[in-house]
Each structure stands twice: as structure tokens, then as C-alpha cells.
Coordinates of N, CA and C in Angstrom, one line a residue:
M271 N 7.4 18.7 -75.6 CA 8.2 18.1 -74.1 C 7.5 18.3 -72.9
T272 N 6.8 17.7 -72.2 CA 5.9 18.3 -71.2 C 6.7 17.9 -69.9
T273 N 6.8 18.9 -68.9 CA 7.2 18.9 -67.7 C 6.5 18.5 -66.6
T274 N 6.8 17.6 -65.6 CA 6.1 16.7 -64.7 C 5.9 17.8 -63.5
K275 N 4.8 17.8 -63.0 CA 4.3 18.8 -62.1 C 5.1 18.2 -60.7
P276 N 5.5 19.1 -59.9 CA 6.4 18.8 -58.8 C 5.2 18.0 -57.6
I277 N 5.7 16.9 -56.8 CA 4.8 16.6 -56.0 C 4.7 16.9 -54.5
L278 N 3.8 17.9 -54.3 CA 3.9 18.3 -52.9 C 3.8 17.0 -51.8
L279 N 3.5 17.2 -50.7 CA 3.2 16.4 -49.7 C 1.6 16.6 -49.5
S280 N 1.1 15.4 -49.4 CA -0.4 15.4 -49.5 C -0.9 16.5 -48.7
E281 N -0.5 16.4 -47.3 CA -1.3 17.2 -46.3 C -1.2 18.7 -46.7
I282 N -0.1 19.4 -47.1 CA -0.3 20.4 -47.9 C -1.1 20.5 -49.1
E283 N -0.7 19.8 -50.2 CA -1.5 19.8 -51.2 C -3.3 20.3 -50.9
N284 N -3.8 19.2 -49.9 CA -5.0 19.7 -49.4 C -5.4 20.9 -48.7
V285 N -4.3 21.4 -48.1 CA -4.5 22.9 -47.3 C -4.5 23.7 -48.7
I286 N -3.8 23.7 -49.6 CA -3.7 24.7 -51.1 C -4.8 24.8 -51.4
K287 N -5.7 23.3 -51.6 CA -6.8 23.3 -52.4 C -8.0 23.7 -51.7
E288 N -8.1 24.0 -50.3 CA -9.0 24.7 -49.6 C -9.2 26.0 -49.4
L289 N -8.0 26.7 -49.8 CA -7.5 27.9 -49.8 C -8.3 28.9 -50.7
N290 N -9.1 30.1 -50.3 CA -10.0 30.6 -51.5 C -9.5 31.9 -51.6
P291 N -8.8 32.3 -52.9 CA -8.4 33.8 -53.1 C -9.3 34.6 -53.2
Q292 N -10.4 34.4 -53.6 CA -11.8 35.1 -54.1 C -12.1 36.1 -52.5
T293 N -11.4 35.2 -51.3 CA -11.8 36.1 -50.2 C -10.7 37.3 -49.8
I294 N -9.8 37.5 -51.0 CA -9.0 38.6 -50.7 C -9.7 40.3 -51.4
S295 N -9.4 40.9 -50.8 CA -9.8 42.1 -50.9 C -9.4 42.8 -52.3
S296 N -10.3 43.7 -52.9 CA -9.6 44.3 -54.3 C -8.5 45.1 -53.6
E297 N -8.6 45.8 -52.5 CA -7.4 46.7 -52.0 C -6.5 45.8 -51.9
R298 N -6.3 44.7 -51.5 CA -4.9 44.0 -51.1 C -4.7 43.3 -52.1
K299 N -5.4 43.0 -53.4 CA -5.3 42.0 -54.4 C -4.1 43.8 -55.2
A300 N -4.3 45.0 -55.0 CA -3.7 46.0 -55.5 C -2.2 46.1 -55.0
V301 N -2.1 45.4 -53.3 CA -0.9 45.5 -52.9 C -0.2 44.5 -53.6
L302 N -0.8 43.0 -53.8 CA -0.1 41.9 -54.1 C 0.4 42.2 -55.5
Q303 N -0.5 42.9 -56.5 CA 0.1 43.1 -57.8 C 1.3 43.3 -58.4
P304 N 2.0 44.3 -57.7 CA 3.7 44.6 -58.1 C 4.5 43.2 -58.1
L305 N 4.1 42.4 -57.2 CA 4.9 41.0 -57.0 C 4.4 40.3 -58.3
T306 N 3.3 40.3 -58.4 CA 2.9 39.3 -59.7 C 3.4 39.9 -60.7
D307 N 3.7 41.2 -61.2 CA 4.1 41.8 -62.3 C 5.6 41.4 -62.3
F308 N 6.3 41.9 -61.1 CA 7.7 41.1 -61.1 C 8.0 39.6 -61.5
I309 N 7.2 38.9 -60.8 CA 7.5 37.4 -61.2 C 7.1 37.2 -62.5
Q310 N 6.2 37.5 -63.1 CA 5.6 37.6 -64.4 C 6.8 37.9 -65.7
S311 N 6.9 39.3 -65.2 CA 8.3 39.8 -66.0 C 9.6 38.1 -66.2
K312 N 10.0 38.2 -65.3 CA 11.0 37.3 -65.1 C 10.7 36.1 -65.8
V313 N 9.3 35.4 -65.6 CA 9.1 34.1 -66.4 C 8.8 34.4 -67.8
S314 N 8.3 35.6 -68.2 CA 8.2 36.0 -69.7 C 9.6 36.1 -70.1
N315 N 10.8 36.6 -69.4 CA 12.0 36.9 -70.0 C 12.8 35.5 -69.8
Q316 N 12.2 34.3 -69.1 CA 13.0 33.1 -68.9 C 14.4 33.6 -68.2
Q317 N 14.0 34.5 -67.0 CA 15.0 34.5 -66.0 C 14.6 33.6 -64.5
E318 N 15.8 33.7 -63.7 CA 15.7 33.4 -62.3 C 14.9 34.1 -61.5
I319 N 14.0 33.7 -60.7 CA 13.2 34.7 -60.0 C 13.7 34.5 -58.4
R320 N 14.1 35.7 -57.9 CA 14.5 35.6 -56.6 C 13.9 36.5 -55.4
I321 N 13.3 36.2 -54.6 CA 12.1 36.9 -53.6 C 13.1 36.5 -52.3
N322 N 13.4 38.0 -51.6 CA 13.7 38.0 -50.3 C 12.7 38.5 -49.7
F323 N 12.2 37.7 -48.6 CA 10.7 38.5 -47.7 C 11.7 38.9 -46.6
I324 N 11.6 40.2 -46.1 CA 12.3 40.9 -45.3 C 11.1 41.4 -43.9
C325 N 11.4 41.3 -42.8 CA 10.8 41.7 -41.7 C 11.8 42.0 -40.5
T326 N 11.6 42.7 -39.7 CA 12.5 43.1 -38.7 C 13.7 42.2 -38.0
H327 N 12.9 41.2 -37.4 CA 13.6 40.1 -36.7 C 13.7 38.8 -37.6
N328 N 13.4 38.7 -38.8 CA 13.4 37.4 -39.4 C 13.2 36.2 -38.3
S329 N 12.1 36.2 -37.9 CA 11.6 35.0 -37.0 C 10.0 34.7 -37.2
R330 N 9.4 35.4 -38.0 CA 7.8 34.9 -38.1 C 7.4 34.7 -39.4
R331 N 6.9 36.3 -39.6 CA 6.1 36.6 -41.2 C 6.8 36.3 -42.0
S332 N 8.2 36.8 -42.3 CA 9.2 36.5 -42.9 C 9.4 35.3 -43.5
H333 N 9.4 34.1 -42.5 CA 9.8 32.8 -43.0 C 8.4 32.4 -43.2
L334 N 7.3 32.6 -42.9 CA 6.0 32.1 -43.2 C 6.1 32.6 -44.9
S335 N 6.4 33.8 -45.4 CA 6.1 34.1 -46.4 C 6.8 33.1 -47.3
Q336 N 8.1 33.3 -46.9 CA 9.1 32.2 -47.8 C 8.8 30.9 -48.1
V337 N 8.5 30.6 -47.0 CA 7.9 28.8 -47.0 C 6.8 28.6 -47.9
W338 N 5.8 29.6 -47.7 CA 4.6 29.6 -48.8 C 4.8 30.1 -50.0
A339 N 5.6 31.0 -50.4 CA 5.6 31.4 -51.5 C 6.7 30.2 -52.4
Q340 N 7.4 29.7 -51.8 CA 8.0 28.6 -52.3 C 7.3 27.4 -52.7
T341 N 6.2 27.1 -51.7 CA 5.4 26.2 -51.9 C 4.8 26.3 -53.1
M342 N 4.4 27.5 -53.1 CA 3.2 27.6 -54.4 C 3.8 27.9 -55.9
A343 N 5.1 28.1 -55.7 CA 5.7 28.1 -56.9 C 5.8 27.3 -57.6
N344 N 6.1 25.8 -56.7 CA 5.9 24.4 -56.9 C 4.9 23.9 -57.4
Y345 N 3.6 24.4 -56.5 CA 2.0 23.9 -56.8 C 1.7 24.4 -58.2
F346 N 2.3 25.6 -58.5 CA 1.6 26.1 -60.2 C 2.8 25.6 -60.8
N347 N 3.9 24.7 -60.4 CA 4.9 24.2 -61.5 C 5.7 25.5 -62.3
I348 N 5.7 26.3 -61.5 CA 6.7 27.9 -62.3 C 8.2 27.7 -61.6
K349 N 8.8 27.4 -62.7 CA 10.2 27.1 -62.4 C 11.3 28.2 -62.0
N350 N 12.1 27.8 -61.6 CA 13.6 28.8 -61.3 C 12.8 30.0 -60.3
V351 N 12.2 29.9 -59.2 CA 12.1 30.4 -58.2 C 12.9 30.0 -56.9
F352 N 13.3 31.2 -56.1 CA 14.0 30.8 -55.4 C 13.8 32.0 -54.2
C353 N 13.5 31.5 -53.1 CA 12.5 32.2 -52.1 C 13.3 32.3 -51.1
Y354 N 14.0 33.5 -50.3 CA 14.6 33.8 -48.9 C 14.0 34.4 -48.1
S355 N 14.6 34.6 -46.9 CA 13.9 35.7 -46.1 C 15.0 36.2 -45.0
G356 N 14.9 37.4 -44.5 CA 15.9 38.4 -43.9 C 15.5 39.2 -42.8
G357 N 16.4 39.9 -42.0 CA 15.6 40.8 -41.1 C 16.7 41.9 -41.3
T358 N 15.9 43.0 -40.2 CA 17.1 43.9 -40.3 C 17.9 43.6 -39.1
E359 N 17.7 42.7 -38.4 CA 18.6 42.1 -37.4 C 18.3 40.2 -37.3
A360 N 19.3 40.0 -37.0 CA 19.0 38.3 -36.6 C 18.5 38.1 -35.2
T361 N 17.6 37.3 -34.9 CA 17.3 36.8 -33.4 C 17.2 35.2 -33.6
A362 N 16.0 34.8 -33.9 CA 15.6 33.1 -34.1 C 14.4 32.8 -34.6
L363 N 14.3 31.9 -35.7 CA 13.1 31.2 -36.4 C 12.2 30.9 -34.8
F364 N 11.1 31.7 -34.8 CA 10.1 31.4 -33.4 C 9.5 30.0 -33.6
P365 N 9.8 29.1 -32.1 CA 9.4 27.9 -32.6 C 7.9 27.8 -32.9
M366 N 7.3 28.7 -32.6 CA 5.6 28.6 -32.8 C 5.4 28.4 -34.5
V367 N 6.5 28.9 -35.1 CA 6.1 29.3 -36.6 C 6.4 27.8 -37.1
A368 N 7.5 27.1 -36.7 CA 7.5 25.9 -37.1 C 6.4 24.6 -36.7
E369 N 6.0 25.0 -35.6 CA 4.7 24.2 -35.2 C 3.5 24.3 -35.9
T370 N 3.5 25.5 -36.4 CA 1.8 26.1 -37.1 C 2.4 25.6 -38.5
L371 N 3.7 25.4 -39.4 CA 3.8 24.8 -40.6 C 3.8 23.2 -40.4
K372 N 4.0 22.7 -39.1 CA 4.2 21.0 -39.2 C 2.7 20.6 -39.1
K373 N 2.0 21.6 -38.7 CA 0.5 21.2 -38.4 C -0.3 21.6 -39.8
Q374 N 0.1 22.0 -40.6 CA -0.6 22.6 -41.8 C 0.1 21.4 -43.2
G375 N 1.1 20.5 -42.3 CA 1.8 19.4 -43.6 C 3.1 19.3 -43.7
F376 N 3.8 20.2 -43.2 CA 5.0 20.4 -43.7 C 5.9 19.3 -42.7
E377 N 7.1 18.8 -43.2 CA 7.8 18.0 -42.5 C 9.1 18.8 -42.0
I378 N 9.0 18.9 -40.9 CA 10.1 19.7 -40.1 C 11.2 19.0 -39.2
F379 N 12.5 19.6 -39.6 CA 13.5 18.8 -39.1 C 14.6 19.7 -38.4
K380 N 14.9 19.7 -37.1 CA 15.8 20.5 -36.5 C 17.4 20.3 -36.8
L381 N 17.9 21.0 -37.5 CA 19.5 20.6 -37.7 C 20.2 20.8 -36.7
S382 N 19.8 22.1 -36.2 CA 20.7 22.3 -34.8 C 20.1 23.1 -33.6
D383 N 20.1 22.8 -32.6 CA 19.5 23.5 -31.4 C 20.4 24.5 -30.4
T384 N 20.5 25.6 -30.8 CA 21.1 26.6 -30.2 C 20.2 28.0 -30.0
N385 N 20.7 29.2 -30.1 CA 19.9 30.6 -29.8 C 19.3 31.0 -31.1
N386 N 19.8 30.2 -32.2 CA 19.3 30.6 -33.5 C 19.4 29.2 -34.1
S387 N 18.3 28.3 -34.1 CA 18.1 27.1 -34.5 C 18.0 26.9 -35.9
V388 N 18.8 26.0 -36.5 CA 18.3 25.6 -38.1 C 17.2 24.8 -38.5
Y389 N 16.5 25.0 -39.3 CA 15.4 23.7 -39.5 C 15.4 23.7 -40.9
T390 N 15.0 22.4 -41.4 CA 15.0 21.9 -42.9 C 13.1 22.3 -42.7
I391 N 12.7 22.6 -43.7 CA 11.1 22.6 -44.3 C 10.7 21.9 -45.4
K392 N 10.4 20.6 -45.3 CA 10.3 20.3 -46.3 C 8.6 20.1 -46.8
Y393 N 8.4 20.7 -48.3 CA 7.0 20.7 -48.8 C 6.8 19.8 -50.3
S394 N 7.7 19.2 -50.5 CA 7.5 18.3 -51.9 C 8.4 16.6 -51.5
E395 N 8.0 16.0 -52.2 CA 8.8 14.6 -52.2 C 9.9 14.9 -52.4
N396 N 10.2 15.4 -53.4 CA 11.4 15.6 -54.4 C 12.5 16.6 -54.7
E397 N 11.8 17.9 -53.9 CA 12.5 19.1 -54.1 C 13.1 19.3 -52.8
H398 N 14.2 20.0 -52.8 CA 15.1 20.9 -51.8 C 14.2 21.3 -50.8
P399 N 14.4 21.0 -49.4 CA 13.6 21.4 -48.3 C 14.0 23.0 -48.2
V400 N 13.0 24.1 -47.7 CA 13.5 25.3 -47.3 C 14.3 25.2 -45.9
I401 N 15.6 26.2 -45.9 CA 16.4 26.0 -45.0 C 16.0 27.1 -43.9
G402 N 15.3 27.1 -42.7 CA 14.9 28.0 -42.0 C 15.8 28.4 -40.7
F403 N 16.3 29.8 -40.8 CA 16.9 30.5 -39.7 C 17.0 31.9 -39.7
S404 N 17.2 32.5 -38.4 CA 17.1 34.0 -38.5 C 18.8 34.6 -38.9
K405 N 18.4 35.3 -39.9 CA 19.5 36.3 -40.4 C 19.4 37.5 -41.0
K406 N 20.4 38.5 -41.1 CA 20.0 39.8 -41.5 C 19.7 39.4 -43.1
L407 N 19.5 40.5 -43.6 CA 18.8 40.8 -45.1 C 20.1 40.5 -46.0
D408 N 21.1 41.0 -45.7 CA 22.6 41.0 -46.5 C 23.2 39.5 -46.1
D409 N 22.7 38.8 -45.3 CA 23.7 37.5 -44.7 C 24.2 36.9 -46.2
D410 N 25.0 36.3 -46.0 CA 25.9 35.5 -47.3 C 25.1 34.3 -47.9
F411 N 23.7 33.6 -46.9 CA 23.2 33.1 -47.4 C 21.9 33.6 -48.5
N412 N 21.8 34.8 -48.4 CA 20.8 35.2 -49.0 C 21.4 36.1 -50.6
P413 N 20.7 36.5 -51.7 CA 21.0 37.1 -53.1 C 21.3 38.5 -52.6
K414 N 22.5 38.4 -53.5 CA 23.5 40.2 -53.4 C 22.8 41.0 -54.3
S415 N 22.2 40.3 -55.3 CA 21.5 41.2 -56.7 C 20.7 40.5 -57.3
E416 N 19.9 41.1 -58.6 CA 18.7 40.4 -59.0 C 17.8 39.8 -58.2
F417 N 17.1 40.5 -57.1 CA 16.2 40.0 -56.4 C 15.2 41.3 -56.0
V418 N 14.0 40.6 -55.7 CA 12.9 41.7 -55.4 C 13.0 41.5 -53.6
A419 N 12.8 42.8 -53.0 CA 12.6 42.8 -51.6 C 11.0 43.0 -51.3
I420 N 10.6 42.1 -50.3 CA 9.2 42.0 -49.9 C 9.4 42.6 -48.6
M421 N 8.7 43.6 -48.4 CA 9.0 44.3 -47.0 C 7.8 43.6 -46.2
T422 N 7.6 42.7 -45.1 CA 6.5 42.2 -44.8 C 6.0 42.7 -43.3
C423 N 6.5 43.6 -42.9 CA 6.2 44.4 -41.9 C 6.7 45.8 -41.7
D424 N 5.6 47.0 -41.1 CA 6.0 47.9 -41.3 C 7.1 48.6 -40.4
S425 N 7.6 48.0 -39.9 CA 8.9 48.5 -38.8 C 10.0 48.3 -40.1
A426 N 9.9 47.1 -40.6 CA 11.3 47.0 -41.6 C 11.0 47.6 -42.9
N427 N 9.9 47.8 -43.2 CA 9.5 48.9 -44.4 C 10.1 50.4 -44.1
E428 N 10.1 50.4 -43.0 CA 10.2 52.0 -42.5 C 11.6 52.3 -42.2
A429 N 12.4 51.2 -41.8 CA 13.7 51.0 -41.5 C 14.8 51.0 -42.7
C430 N 14.1 50.2 -43.9 CA 14.6 49.9 -44.8 C 14.3 50.6 -46.2
P431 N 14.1 51.7 -46.3 CA 13.8 52.2 -47.3 C 14.7 52.2 -48.6
F432 N 15.9 51.5 -48.7 CA 16.9 50.9 -49.7 C 17.0 49.6 -49.2
V433 N 17.3 48.8 -50.0 CA 17.6 47.6 -50.0 C 18.9 47.3 -50.8
P434 N 19.9 47.1 -50.3 CA 21.3 46.9 -51.4 C 21.0 45.8 -52.2
G435 N 21.4 45.8 -53.5 CA 21.3 44.9 -54.4 C 19.9 44.7 -54.9
A436 N 18.8 45.0 -54.4 CA 17.4 44.6 -54.9 C 17.2 45.5 -56.3
E437 N 16.3 44.9 -57.0 CA 16.2 45.3 -58.2 C 14.5 45.9 -57.9
K438 N 13.8 45.5 -57.1 CA 12.7 46.3 -56.8 C 12.3 45.9 -55.2
R439 N 11.5 46.8 -54.9 CA 11.2 46.8 -53.1 C 10.1 47.0 -53.1
I440 N 9.3 46.1 -52.6 CA 7.5 46.2 -52.7 C 7.3 45.6 -51.2
P441 N 6.2 46.6 -50.9 CA 5.6 46.6 -48.9 C 4.7 45.7 -49.4
I442 N 4.5 44.6 -48.7 CA 3.4 43.5 -48.6 C 3.3 43.3 -47.2
T443 N 3.0 44.0 -46.3 CA 2.8 44.1 -45.0 C 1.9 42.9 -44.1
F444 N 2.0 42.3 -43.2 CA 1.1 41.4 -42.5 C 1.2 41.9 -41.0
E445 N 0.1 41.5 -40.4 CA 0.0 41.9 -38.8 C 0.4 40.6 -38.1
D446 N 1.8 41.0 -37.1 CA 2.0 40.2 -36.1 C 1.7 39.3 -35.5
P447 N 1.8 38.0 -35.7 CA 1.1 36.8 -34.7 C 1.7 37.2 -33.4
K448 N 2.7 37.4 -33.2 CA 3.7 37.7 -31.9 C 3.0 38.8 -30.9
A449 N 1.9 39.3 -31.2 CA 0.9 40.1 -30.2 C 0.1 39.2 -29.6
F450 N 0.0 37.8 -29.9 CA -0.9 36.9 -29.3 C 0.0 35.7 -28.4
D451 N 1.4 36.0 -28.5 CA 2.3 35.0 -27.6 C 1.7 35.0 -26.3
N452 N 1.8 33.5 -25.8 CA 1.5 33.2 -24.3 C 0.1 33.8 -23.8
T453 N -0.6 33.6 -25.0 CA -2.1 33.9 -24.8 C -3.1 32.8 -25.2
P454 N -4.3 32.5 -24.8 CA -5.1 31.3 -25.2 C -5.4 31.4 -26.6
Q455 N -5.0 32.5 -27.6 CA -5.3 32.7 -29.1 C -4.0 32.2 -29.9
Q456 N -3.0 32.1 -29.0 CA -1.5 31.9 -29.8 C -1.5 30.9 -31.0
V457 N -2.1 29.5 -30.9 CA -2.3 28.7 -31.7 C -3.0 29.3 -32.9
E458 N -4.3 29.6 -33.0 CA -5.1 30.0 -33.4 C -4.7 31.4 -34.1
K459 N -4.1 32.0 -33.7 CA -3.6 33.3 -34.6 C -2.6 33.3 -35.7
Y460 N -1.6 32.1 -35.0 CA -0.3 31.7 -35.8 C -1.0 30.9 -37.2
I461 N -2.0 30.5 -36.7 CA -2.6 29.5 -38.0 C -3.2 30.4 -39.1
E462 N -4.1 31.3 -38.1 CA -4.6 32.4 -39.3 C -3.8 33.4 -40.1
R463 N -2.8 33.7 -39.5 CA -1.8 34.4 -40.3 C -0.9 33.6 -41.3
S464 N -0.8 32.3 -41.0 CA -0.2 31.4 -42.1 C -1.0 31.2 -43.2
L465 N -2.5 31.1 -42.7 CA -3.2 31.0 -44.0 C -3.4 31.9 -44.9
Q466 N -3.6 33.3 -44.0 CA -3.5 34.3 -44.9 C -2.3 34.2 -45.8
I467 N -1.4 34.5 -45.4 CA -0.2 34.3 -46.5 C -0.2 33.5 -47.5
A468 N -0.5 31.8 -47.0 CA -0.6 31.0 -48.1 C -2.0 31.2 -49.4
T469 N -2.9 32.0 -49.0 CA -3.8 32.2 -49.8 C -3.4 33.6 -50.6
E470 N -2.8 34.3 -49.8 CA -2.2 35.6 -50.8 C -1.0 34.9 -51.7
M471 N -0.2 33.9 -51.2 CA 0.9 33.6 -52.4 C -0.1 32.8 -53.1
K472 N -0.8 32.0 -53.0 CA -1.6 31.2 -53.6 C -2.1 32.1 -55.2
Y473 N -2.7 33.3 -54.6 CA -3.3 34.4 -55.8 C -2.3 34.5 -56.6
V474 N -1.3 35.1 -56.0 CA -0.1 35.6 -56.8 C 0.2 35.0 -57.7
F475 N 0.6 33.4 -57.6 CA 1.2 32.4 -58.3 C 0.1 31.9 -59.4
S476 N -1.0 32.0 -59.0 CA -1.9 31.5 -59.8 C -2.1 32.5 -61.0
K477 N -1.8 33.7 -61.1 CA -1.8 34.7 -61.8 C -0.8 34.6 -63.0
I478 N 0.6 33.8 -62.8 CA 1.7 33.7 -63.6 C 1.0 32.8 -64.8
S479 N 1.4 33.5 -65.8 CA 1.0 32.6 -67.2 C 2.6 31.8 -67.6
I480 N 2.6 30.8 -67.6 CA 3.7 30.2 -68.2 C 3.8 29.4 -69.6
K481 N 2.8 30.0 -70.4 CA 3.2 29.9 -71.8 C 3.9 30.3 -72.4

């Protein structure tokens, strides 16, 4: 019995096809390897894969990582992958993140307009959208056990030497595009960071054997 590959939104599929994992340095591939190993182990044992991307404010890098990891799991037809994000504190999903993802083909809908707005981020015609809002890493929305914690920023990595319930804790840190907020480079730098994260998640999921 063959399983049908999920249908991604066409603009996103075009973006993914243009991403070149060969641009990733060997040093960076070594940083990504523990995540690949975790996912492969779960796939090989036919277990669900839960990934919680953690950053200090759960406003930028952790959301980009969550969205792209979920999208790449679908692109490579890897089942039972559930991606989450959280922070050491809750703030709000920074609007420029939603705008950046929209430019790259995601369908974004704001469910609530508050200090911590809730967004749906749709990447596929038939799959559930990612729900985007800022939350603490142990929020009820996130898994309590049997997940890997990916530390996406240095400050969260240092502040959280232990993540309750995590089977494994892996630092995969990214530079913060926040440094370019309210500058002429803002749009360019958010797109650049999003594409870096997308490329690295493409590399990770492309290495998974589902046979």
C-alpha cells in the first residue's frame, strides 16, 4: 500500500525546491546531526516525533523553526511529526515573522488581535495549520513528555540547562533578526533567517529514511 504525499501550497513548494542544503557548512551539519538522529530513531521505532523549539521570548526564531520543521516533515512525507514552540517567558509572535512567512507562501490568518495574538499558519491544502502564539515552554499547549527540546537561542540555552519532560535537549542556535528591527535591513534579514532555518530543516528531514 502506497501513501500519498501531502500537497503543500505551491508557493512554499517552489521555495523549498530552491533551497540548497549543500550551502550548509560541515560544522553546522554536525550541530544538526543530533536532531536528525533523534528523528530517525523515532521513525525506525515507529514512534511519534515531538519537537519543541525553545527561545527566550517565543517570538521569532522558535516560531520560524516550528513552522519550517512541520512543513519539511510533510514535504518529505514523514508521518507523526508534531512541532511545537515555547519560551522561557511568553511575549507575542512578532508580526514581522508572520509577514515573512506570508511572503514565502504560507497562508496566515489572525484568530485574535490581542497583546499575544493567535495565528493560523497554513502550509498544506489538507493538513492542520500550525497555531502560532507566544507561550512558555511548559504551557498546556505543548507536550509534557516524550519530546526533544531544541534550544534556538543562546540565552534560552544558557537559562534552561534542564527542560522538564524532554527526552533530549539539543542546542541549534540562530542569530536573532530582532537586531535589525526598525532598520532598512529588517525585511531582508527576516527573510534571510527564515530561509536559513528552512534550508537546515530541509537538510535534517532529507536525511531521514522511512523505508
